Coordinates of C-alpha atoms and ligand atoms in Angstrom, one line a residue:
M12 CA 94.2 142.9 201.1
I13 CA 92.9 141.3 204.3
T14 CA 90.2 143.3 205.9
K15 CA 90.1 142.9 209.9
I16 CA 86.6 142.9 211.0
T17 CA 85.1 142.7 214.4
V18 CA 82.8 139.7 214.7
A19 CA 79.6 139.3 217.7
K20 CA 78.2 135.6 217.7
G21 CA 75.2 136.7 219.7
D22 CA 72.6 134.6 221.5
G23 CA 70.0 132.1 220.4
I24 CA 70.6 131.0 217.0
G25 CA 73.0 133.5 216.7
P26 CA 76.3 130.9 217.0
E27 CA 75.0 128.6 214.7
I28 CA 74.1 131.5 211.8
M29 CA 77.3 133.0 212.5
D30 CA 79.5 130.0 212.1
A31 CA 77.6 129.1 208.9
T32 CA 78.1 132.4 207.6
L33 CA 81.8 132.7 208.0
D34 CA 82.4 129.1 206.9
I35 CA 80.7 130.4 203.5
L36 CA 82.8 133.6 203.5
L37 CA 86.1 132.2 204.4
T38 CA 85.6 129.2 202.0
A39 CA 84.7 131.6 199.3
G40 CA 87.8 133.5 199.5
A41 CA 87.0 136.3 201.5
Q42 CA 89.7 138.3 202.8
L43 CA 88.7 138.3 206.5
E44 CA 90.8 138.5 210.0
I45 CA 88.4 138.3 212.6
D46 CA 88.5 140.1 216.1
E47 CA 85.8 138.1 218.4
I48 CA 83.9 140.1 220.6
E49 CA 80.9 139.2 223.2
V50 CA 77.9 141.1 223.2
G51 CA 74.0 140.5 224.6
E52 CA 73.0 138.5 227.0
K53 CA 75.7 137.3 229.0
V54 CA 77.0 140.9 229.4
Y55 CA 73.8 142.5 230.4
L56 CA 72.9 139.9 233.2
A57 CA 76.5 140.2 234.1
G58 CA 75.4 144.3 235.5
N59 CA 76.2 145.8 232.2
T60 CA 72.9 147.8 231.2
S61 CA 74.0 148.3 227.6
G62 CA 75.1 144.9 226.7
I63 CA 78.7 145.6 225.6
S64 CA 82.2 146.4 227.9
K65 CA 84.3 149.1 227.4
A66 CA 86.6 147.0 225.4
S67 CA 84.5 146.0 222.9
W68 CA 83.9 149.2 221.9
D69 CA 87.0 150.1 221.4
I70 CA 87.8 147.1 219.1
I71 CA 84.2 147.6 217.1
R72 CA 85.9 151.5 216.7
K73 CA 89.4 150.4 215.8
N74 CA 88.4 147.6 213.0
K75 CA 85.2 149.9 212.1
V76 CA 83.4 146.8 210.4
F77 CA 81.2 145.2 212.7
L78 CA 79.4 141.8 211.6
K79 CA 76.9 141.0 214.4
A80 CA 74.6 137.8 214.7
P81 CA 70.9 138.6 216.7
I82 CA 71.1 139.4 220.7
T83 CA 68.6 138.6 223.1
T84 CA 67.5 141.4 225.5
P85 CA 66.7 140.1 228.9
Q86 CA 63.1 140.7 229.6
G87 CA 62.7 143.7 232.8
G88 CA 63.5 147.1 232.7
G89 CA 66.7 148.6 232.8
Y90 CA 68.4 147.1 229.7
K91 CA 69.1 149.6 226.7
S92 CA 68.8 148.3 223.1
L93 CA 72.3 147.3 221.9
N94 CA 70.8 147.9 218.3
V95 CA 70.0 151.4 219.1
T96 CA 73.1 152.5 221.2
T97 CA 75.7 151.0 218.2
R98 CA 73.8 153.4 215.6
K99 CA 73.8 156.2 217.7
F100 CA 77.3 156.3 219.0
L101 CA 79.1 155.3 215.7
G102 CA 77.2 157.5 213.8
L103 CA 75.4 155.1 211.3
Y104 CA 72.9 157.0 209.7
S105 CA 71.7 155.0 207.0
N106 CA 70.0 151.7 207.6
V107 CA 69.7 149.6 204.0
R108 CA 67.6 146.6 203.8
P109 CA 67.2 145.1 200.2
C110 CA 63.8 143.6 200.0
M111 CA 63.6 141.2 197.0
S112 CA 61.3 138.2 196.4
L113 CA 62.5 134.5 195.3
H114 CA 59.6 133.3 193.3
P115 CA 58.4 130.7 192.6
F116 CA 61.3 129.4 195.3
V117 CA 60.0 130.9 198.2
K118 CA 56.1 131.7 198.2
T119 CA 54.7 135.3 198.2
K120 CA 52.7 137.2 196.6
H121 CA 54.3 139.5 194.7
P122 CA 56.3 137.6 192.5
F123 CA 58.3 140.7 191.0
M124 CA 59.3 142.9 194.0
D125 CA 62.8 143.8 194.4
I126 CA 62.8 147.2 196.7
V127 CA 65.9 148.6 198.3
I128 CA 64.6 150.5 201.7
I129 CA 67.1 153.1 203.0
R130 CA 66.1 154.6 206.5
E131 CA 67.5 157.4 208.4
N132 CA 68.6 156.0 211.4
E133 CA 70.1 158.4 214.0
E134 CA 66.9 161.1 214.6
D135 CA 62.9 161.7 214.1
L136 CA 61.1 160.5 217.1
Y137 CA 64.0 157.8 218.3
A138 CA 66.0 160.5 219.8
G139 CA 63.9 158.9 222.9
I140 CA 63.4 162.6 224.2
E141 CA 60.0 161.9 226.5
H142 CA 58.4 164.2 229.1
Q143 CA 55.4 163.6 231.0
Q144 CA 54.2 167.1 231.3
T145 CA 50.6 167.1 232.9
D146 CA 48.6 164.4 234.4
E147 CA 47.1 163.7 231.4
V148 CA 49.8 164.6 228.7
I149 CA 53.0 163.0 227.9
Q150 CA 55.7 164.6 225.2
C151 CA 58.0 162.8 222.9
L152 CA 60.1 165.1 220.4
K153 CA 60.9 164.6 216.9
L154 CA 64.0 165.8 215.9
I155 CA 65.0 166.4 212.5
S156 CA 68.1 168.0 211.0
R157 CA 69.2 169.2 207.8
P158 CA 72.6 167.0 208.4
G159 CA 70.7 164.4 208.9
C160 CA 68.4 164.6 205.8
E161 CA 71.1 165.7 203.5
K162 CA 73.2 162.9 204.6
I163 CA 70.5 160.5 204.0
I164 CA 69.2 161.3 201.0
R165 CA 72.6 161.7 199.6
Y166 CA 73.4 158.1 200.5
A167 CA 70.2 157.2 198.9
F168 CA 71.0 158.7 195.5
E169 CA 74.7 157.7 195.2
Y170 CA 73.2 154.0 196.3
A171 CA 71.1 154.1 193.6
K172 CA 73.6 155.1 190.9
Q173 CA 76.2 152.6 192.3
Y174 CA 73.9 149.8 192.5
G175 CA 72.1 150.6 188.9
R176 CA 68.9 151.3 190.8
K177 CA 66.7 153.6 188.3
K178 CA 64.0 155.4 190.7
V179 CA 64.3 156.7 194.0
T180 CA 61.0 157.7 195.8
C181 CA 60.7 159.6 198.9
F182 CA 58.1 158.8 201.7
T183 CA 57.1 161.3 203.8
K184 CA 54.1 163.0 205.7
D185 CA 54.9 166.7 205.3
N186 CA 50.7 167.5 204.5
I187 CA 50.8 167.5 208.3
M188 CA 54.3 168.0 210.1
K189 CA 55.3 170.8 207.2
Q190 CA 58.3 171.7 209.1
T191 CA 59.8 168.3 210.2
D192 CA 59.0 166.0 207.4
G193 CA 58.6 169.3 205.2
L194 CA 62.5 169.6 205.6
F195 CA 62.9 166.1 204.6
H196 CA 61.1 166.8 201.1
Q197 CA 62.6 169.8 200.3
V198 CA 66.2 168.7 201.0
F199 CA 65.1 165.1 198.9
D200 CA 64.1 167.8 195.7
E201 CA 67.4 169.5 196.2
I202 CA 68.9 166.8 195.9
A203 CA 67.4 164.9 193.6
V204 CA 68.3 167.6 190.8
E205 CA 72.2 166.6 191.1
Y206 CA 70.8 163.0 190.1
P207 CA 69.3 163.7 186.5
D208 CA 69.7 160.4 185.3
I209 CA 67.9 159.0 188.1
E210 CA 64.1 159.1 188.6
N211 CA 62.7 160.5 191.3
E212 CA 59.0 161.1 193.0
H213 CA 57.4 161.6 196.4
W214 CA 54.3 160.3 198.1
I215 CA 52.7 160.8 201.1
I216 CA 53.5 157.8 203.5
D217 CA 50.1 156.7 204.4
I218 CA 49.2 156.2 200.3
G219 CA 53.0 155.3 199.9
A220 CA 52.7 152.3 202.3
A221 CA 49.5 151.0 201.4
K222 CA 51.1 151.5 197.6
M223 CA 54.3 149.2 198.4
A224 CA 51.9 146.6 200.4
D225 CA 49.7 145.8 197.2
T226 CA 51.8 146.8 194.2
P227 CA 55.4 146.8 195.2
E228 CA 56.9 145.9 191.9
V229 CA 56.2 150.1 191.2
F230 CA 59.0 150.9 193.7
D231 CA 62.8 151.0 193.3
L232 CA 64.7 152.4 196.3
I233 CA 62.5 153.9 198.8
V234 CA 64.3 156.9 201.3
T235 CA 62.6 157.8 204.4
L236 CA 62.4 158.8 207.9
N237 CA 63.4 156.9 211.1
L238 CA 59.7 155.9 212.4
Y239 CA 58.4 155.1 209.0
G240 CA 61.5 153.2 207.7
D241 CA 61.5 150.7 210.7
V242 CA 57.7 150.1 210.1
L243 CA 57.9 149.7 206.3
S244 CA 61.3 147.6 206.2
D245 CA 59.6 145.1 208.5
I246 CA 56.5 144.9 206.0
A247 CA 58.5 145.0 203.3
A248 CA 60.8 142.1 204.1
Q249 CA 57.6 140.2 205.4
I250 CA 55.8 140.7 202.3
A251 CA 58.8 139.6 200.0
G252 CA 58.8 136.0 201.5
S253 CA 60.1 135.8 205.0
V254 CA 61.9 138.2 207.4
G255 CA 64.3 135.4 207.8
L256 CA 65.2 136.3 204.4
A257 CA 66.9 139.4 205.3
G258 CA 70.0 141.5 206.0
S259 CA 70.9 144.5 206.7
A260 CA 73.7 147.3 206.5
N261 CA 74.0 150.4 209.2
I262 CA 76.2 152.9 207.4
G263 CA 78.1 155.3 208.9
E264 CA 81.0 158.1 208.2
S265 CA 83.9 156.1 209.6
C266 CA 82.1 152.8 211.0
A267 CA 79.8 150.0 209.5
M268 CA 77.6 147.4 211.0
F269 CA 75.7 144.3 209.7
E270 CA 73.4 142.1 210.6
A271 CA 70.1 139.8 210.0
I272 CA 66.7 141.7 210.5
H273 CA 65.6 139.0 212.6
G274 CA 66.1 138.3 216.1
S275 CA 67.6 135.6 217.9
A276 CA 64.7 133.3 218.1
P277 CA 65.8 131.1 221.5
R278 CA 63.3 128.2 220.5
R279 CA 65.0 127.7 218.1
A280 CA 68.6 128.1 219.3
N281 CA 71.0 124.6 219.1
Q282 CA 68.7 122.6 217.1
D283 CA 70.6 123.2 213.8
M284 CA 67.4 124.6 212.4
A285 CA 68.1 128.0 211.9
N286 CA 68.0 129.3 208.5
P287 CA 71.4 131.6 208.4
S288 CA 70.2 133.3 205.1
G289 CA 69.2 137.2 206.5
L290 CA 72.9 137.3 208.4
L291 CA 74.6 135.8 205.1
Q292 CA 72.9 138.4 203.2
G293 CA 74.3 141.0 205.7
A294 CA 77.7 139.8 205.2
I295 CA 77.2 140.3 201.8
M296 CA 76.6 143.5 201.6
M297 CA 79.5 144.2 204.3
L298 CA 82.1 142.3 201.3
N299 CA 80.7 145.0 199.2
H300 CA 81.3 147.7 201.5
I301 CA 84.7 146.5 202.1
G302 CA 85.3 146.3 197.8
Q303 CA 85.2 142.4 198.0
N304 CA 82.7 142.6 195.5
D305 CA 84.0 139.8 193.4
V306 CA 83.8 137.2 196.4
A307 CA 80.6 139.2 197.5
E308 CA 79.0 138.3 193.7
K309 CA 80.3 134.9 193.7
I310 CA 78.3 133.9 197.5
Q311 CA 75.4 135.5 196.1
N312 CA 74.9 133.6 193.0
A313 CA 75.5 130.2 195.0
W314 CA 72.8 131.2 197.4
L315 CA 70.4 132.3 194.9
K316 CA 71.3 128.7 192.9
T317 CA 70.7 126.6 196.4
I318 CA 67.3 129.0 197.0
E319 CA 66.3 127.3 193.5
D320 CA 67.3 124.1 193.9
G321 CA 64.9 123.5 196.6
I322 CA 67.5 123.4 199.2
H323 CA 65.6 124.7 202.0
T324 CA 65.7 125.5 205.8
Y325 CA 62.2 124.8 207.7
D326 CA 61.1 128.3 207.9
I327 CA 60.4 128.4 204.3
F328 CA 60.0 124.7 203.3
K329 CA 57.1 124.1 201.1
E330 CA 55.8 120.8 199.9
G331 CA 55.6 121.2 196.4
I332 CA 57.8 124.1 196.0
S333 CA 61.1 122.8 197.9
K334 CA 62.6 119.7 197.2
K335 CA 64.6 118.8 200.6
Q336 CA 64.8 120.5 204.3
V337 CA 67.5 121.0 205.7
G338 CA 69.4 122.3 208.5
T339 CA 71.6 125.4 209.2
K340 CA 74.8 122.9 208.5
E341 CA 73.7 121.2 205.5
F342 CA 72.1 124.6 204.0
A343 CA 75.5 126.5 204.3
K344 CA 77.3 123.7 202.9
A345 CA 74.8 123.2 199.6
I346 CA 75.5 127.3 199.4
I347 CA 79.5 126.0 199.2
N348 CA 78.7 123.2 197.0
N349 CA 77.6 126.1 194.4
L350 CA 80.2 128.7 194.8
G351 CA 81.3 129.5 191.2
Q352 CA 77.8 128.7 189.7
K353 CA 74.6 130.6 188.6
P354 CA 71.2 130.4 189.3
K355 CA 69.1 129.6 185.8
S356 CA 65.4 130.9 186.4
L357 CA 66.3 133.8 189.3
K358 CA 68.4 136.7 187.9
P359 CA 72.2 136.4 189.0
V360 CA 73.7 139.4 190.3
T361 CA 76.9 141.0 189.1
Y362 CA 78.4 143.8 191.2
A363 CA 80.4 146.7 190.4
K364 CA 84.1 146.9 191.3
G365 CA 84.1 149.6 194.0
T366 CA 84.3 150.5 197.9
T367 CA 82.8 152.7 200.3
L368 CA 80.2 155.1 198.7
N369 CA 82.3 158.5 199.0
L370 CA 80.0 160.8 200.3
P371 CA 81.0 164.4 200.9
K372 CA 81.2 165.6 204.4
Y373 CA 78.5 167.4 205.6
K374 CA 79.3 171.3 204.9
R375 CA 77.3 173.8 207.6
K376 CA 75.2 176.4 205.7
P377 CA 75.7 180.4 206.6
A378 CA 73.6 181.2 209.3
A379 CA 70.6 182.5 209.0
K380 CA 68.9 185.8 210.4
K381 CA 66.9 184.7 213.2
E382 CA 64.6 187.3 214.6
L383 CA 62.4 186.2 218.3
K384 CA 58.6 186.7 217.6
G385 CA 57.0 185.7 220.5
V386 CA 56.5 182.7 222.7
D387 CA 54.3 179.8 223.3
L388 CA 53.5 178.9 226.9
F389 CA 52.2 175.4 227.1
V390 CA 50.5 175.4 230.7
H391 CA 49.2 172.6 232.7
W392 CA 45.3 173.6 233.7
P393 CA 42.7 171.2 234.4
G394 CA 39.7 173.2 233.6
T395 CA 37.7 172.6 230.5
E396 CA 36.5 176.2 229.1
A397 CA 39.4 177.7 227.4
N398 CA 37.5 181.4 227.5
D399 CA 37.7 180.9 231.7
L400 CA 41.8 180.3 230.7
A401 CA 41.9 183.1 228.4
N402 CA 40.9 185.4 231.1
M403 CA 43.2 184.2 233.6
I404 CA 45.8 184.1 231.3
K405 CA 45.4 187.8 230.2
S406 CA 46.3 188.9 233.5
I407 CA 50.0 187.7 232.9
E408 CA 50.4 189.9 229.6
T409 CA 53.0 192.8 229.4
N410 CA 53.0 195.9 227.5
E411 CA 54.6 193.9 224.7
L412 CA 53.6 190.6 224.7
Q413 CA 49.5 189.6 224.6
L414 CA 47.8 186.7 224.3
S415 CA 46.7 186.1 220.6
M416 CA 46.1 182.2 220.5
I417 CA 45.3 178.8 222.7
T418 CA 45.3 175.7 221.5
N419 CA 44.7 172.1 223.0
R420 CA 46.7 169.1 221.3
G421 CA 47.3 171.9 218.4
I422 CA 43.9 172.6 217.8
K423 CA 42.9 176.8 218.3
V424 CA 40.4 176.7 220.7
W425 CA 40.9 180.4 221.6
P426 CA 39.3 182.5 220.1
D427 CA 36.4 181.3 218.4
G428 CA 36.5 177.7 219.6
F429 CA 34.1 175.2 218.8
Q430 CA 32.0 173.5 222.0
E431 CA 32.6 169.8 220.9
T432 CA 36.3 170.0 220.7
F433 CA 38.0 168.0 223.2
C434 CA 40.4 169.4 225.8
T435 CA 43.2 167.8 227.8
D436 CA 44.9 169.6 231.0
H437 CA 47.7 170.4 228.5
W438 CA 47.2 174.1 226.7
R439 CA 49.3 176.1 224.7
C440 CA 49.1 180.1 224.9
R441 CA 50.8 182.1 222.6
F442 CA 52.1 185.2 223.2
K443 CA 53.1 188.0 220.4
T444 CA 53.4 191.5 219.8
S445 CA 50.3 193.3 218.3
N446 CA 51.9 194.2 215.5
D447 CA 53.8 190.7 214.6
G448 CA 56.7 192.8 215.9
I449 CA 60.5 191.3 217.4
I450 CA 60.7 190.8 220.9
N451 CA 63.6 189.7 223.3
K452 CA 64.5 187.4 225.9
T453 CA 63.9 189.4 228.6
Q454 CA 60.3 190.5 227.9
T455 CA 59.7 186.6 228.2
I456 CA 61.0 186.1 231.4
T457 CA 59.0 189.1 232.6
L458 CA 55.4 186.9 231.3
L459 CA 57.1 183.7 233.4
A460 CA 57.3 185.7 236.2
N461 CA 54.1 187.0 236.2
A462 CA 52.7 183.6 235.6
I463 CA 54.7 182.4 239.0
E464 CA 52.8 185.1 240.5
N465 CA 49.5 184.3 239.6
N466 CA 49.9 180.5 240.5
I467 CA 49.9 179.4 236.4
D468 CA 51.7 176.6 235.6
V469 CA 53.7 176.5 232.9
I470 CA 55.5 173.4 232.1
K471 CA 57.3 174.5 229.0
T472 CA 58.2 177.1 226.7
E473 CA 58.6 177.3 223.0
N474 CA 60.5 180.5 221.2
L475 CA 58.8 181.2 218.1
Y476 CA 61.6 182.3 215.5
A477 CA 61.4 183.6 211.8
F478 CA 64.4 182.5 209.8
D479 CA 65.2 184.9 207.4
G480 CA 62.1 186.8 207.5
K481 CA 60.1 183.5 207.5
A482 CA 58.1 182.5 210.3
A483 CA 59.5 178.9 211.5
Y484 CA 56.8 177.5 213.8
S485 CA 52.9 176.0 213.3
L486 CA 50.2 177.7 213.3
G487 CA 47.0 176.7 215.2
Q488 CA 45.1 173.4 213.6
G489 CA 41.8 175.9 212.6
Q490 CA 44.2 179.0 213.0
Ligands
NAD519 P1 62.7 137.0 216.2 O1 63.0 137.5 214.6 O2 64.1 136.4 217.3 O3 61.4 135.2 216.1 C1 60.3 135.8 215.4 C2 59.8 134.6 214.7 O4 60.4 134.2 213.3 C3 59.9 133.2 215.6 O5 59.0 132.6 215.4 C4 61.7 132.4 215.2 O6 61.6 131.0 215.5 C5 61.4 132.6 213.4 N1 63.1 133.0 213.2 C6 63.4 134.3 212.9 N2 64.7 134.2 212.8 C7 65.0 133.2 212.2 C8 65.8 132.1 211.1 N3 66.7 132.8 210.9 N4 65.5 130.9 210.7 C9 64.2 130.1 211.5 N5 63.6 130.9 212.0 C10 63.4 132.3 212.4 O7 61.9 137.9 217.4 P2 61.4 137.6 218.6 O8 60.8 135.9 218.7 O9 60.5 138.9 218.8 O10 63.1 137.7 219.4 C11 63.8 137.1 219.8 C12 64.5 138.0 220.7 O11 65.4 138.5 219.8 C13 64.3 138.8 221.6 O12 65.2 138.6 222.6 C14 64.4 140.3 220.8 O13 64.9 141.4 221.9 C15 65.7 139.7 220.3 N6 66.0 140.7 218.5 C16 67.1 141.0 218.7 C17 67.5 141.8 217.3 C18 68.8 141.9 216.8 O14 69.5 141.4 217.6 N7 69.0 142.5 216.1 C19 66.2 142.2 216.4 C20 65.0 142.0 216.8 C21 64.7 141.1 218.1

């Protein structure tokens, strides 16, 4: 069965590595029909700030499978990242990055490393919702959703099942972000029990990342949130040998995009120098995704054999290890000549016959009982003494809502604050009833009207809710 795919050759080294990749794919017998589109630098410079035209979107959405070479984002403001836009518009919630060392043929400090990092791709701080609220403080919202957590964690376990991975490790920082990262960890624990044959564990991200950089062989598959995954997957690719060797898949419920993890390396363009391996690795993931697993396996084994033969591009060439330094075209030719062969010392791959992981669609849970228990008013105030602010703020209390706490950057400064605590001009003033009762929104409006009357600069409010009787907001640090 022929699969129609969308291809963008990109900028810089993009066209050379894409030509080499497609040459290998088609010679190996991949059943592909190619729809080429233009994205990137030329489109940006023609005045389209997202780097892609409406007609190209239509083609990507029709074909559903997109193989993309790196692009150059022009310097200067106003140009939006095409990668971030594509991931979000197409709902590509899962970013998959295998990072494997090719010891002793590519230099690495970690000869036995073989990790897959699965990174949540749509939410977290990457929602890009930022506001300056006072002279001194800017906020970036971290959004974590239950559907987002369930989708990525289930994907990670299904991927482990399909590719024979034995252990799934979850990385979060839920000792600090108890609700957002806490939800990710909780959902991980809930879903892990559905996969009794796969070992599971959780690490706090800081020590987990340190362990991964030091002893990567103890990990098999890591699943984590967007920002942590972004940082971690580049480290993993680099310590495996080179960022030039890694590919990545971005998978959604209906569309998928495959690419190299590196950029367009403009200084290396048009010199037949670039290593096409990263894009080729992305393309192999694409073939597995569309069910052409036999072709994927044939190419991966030929690529491993070529690396093992010491036929290397400049970026991984090392005297004493490599046999011959080649350019992009000759490297591709060597892979083509090795099609049908397997590596002798590196482990050959076998890919099970199967297509896209078939994940159930998220089913919305029944709504919880939601009760309003108070409100946080965030106030811009240039003073330094929390007691002074408390006296001022108390003047806006209503019959029901009393000031219960003030924090500054999360730390409690009233009542009973420390003189030593450094305070900015951004204060959170918490209002609740004296007996932790339920309030209504009209009462918060009265509070806000009082604040306006008293010239108190409220820059935002946050409602304090309990869900099914459980308080769902953070306490002040030190409270
Ligand atoms: P880069 O990844 O392009 O280059 C980093 C270094 O790695 C350079 O020394 C380069 O020569 C080398 N390198 C990268 N890929 C190579 C390959 N296949 N073979 C041999 N050497 C390779 O990163 P950069 O220089 O920071 O960015 C250049 C441009 O790429 C920028 O415009 C950036 O916005 C863009 N970029 C695009 C993507 C993407 O489209 N997915 C990702 C990252 C950066």
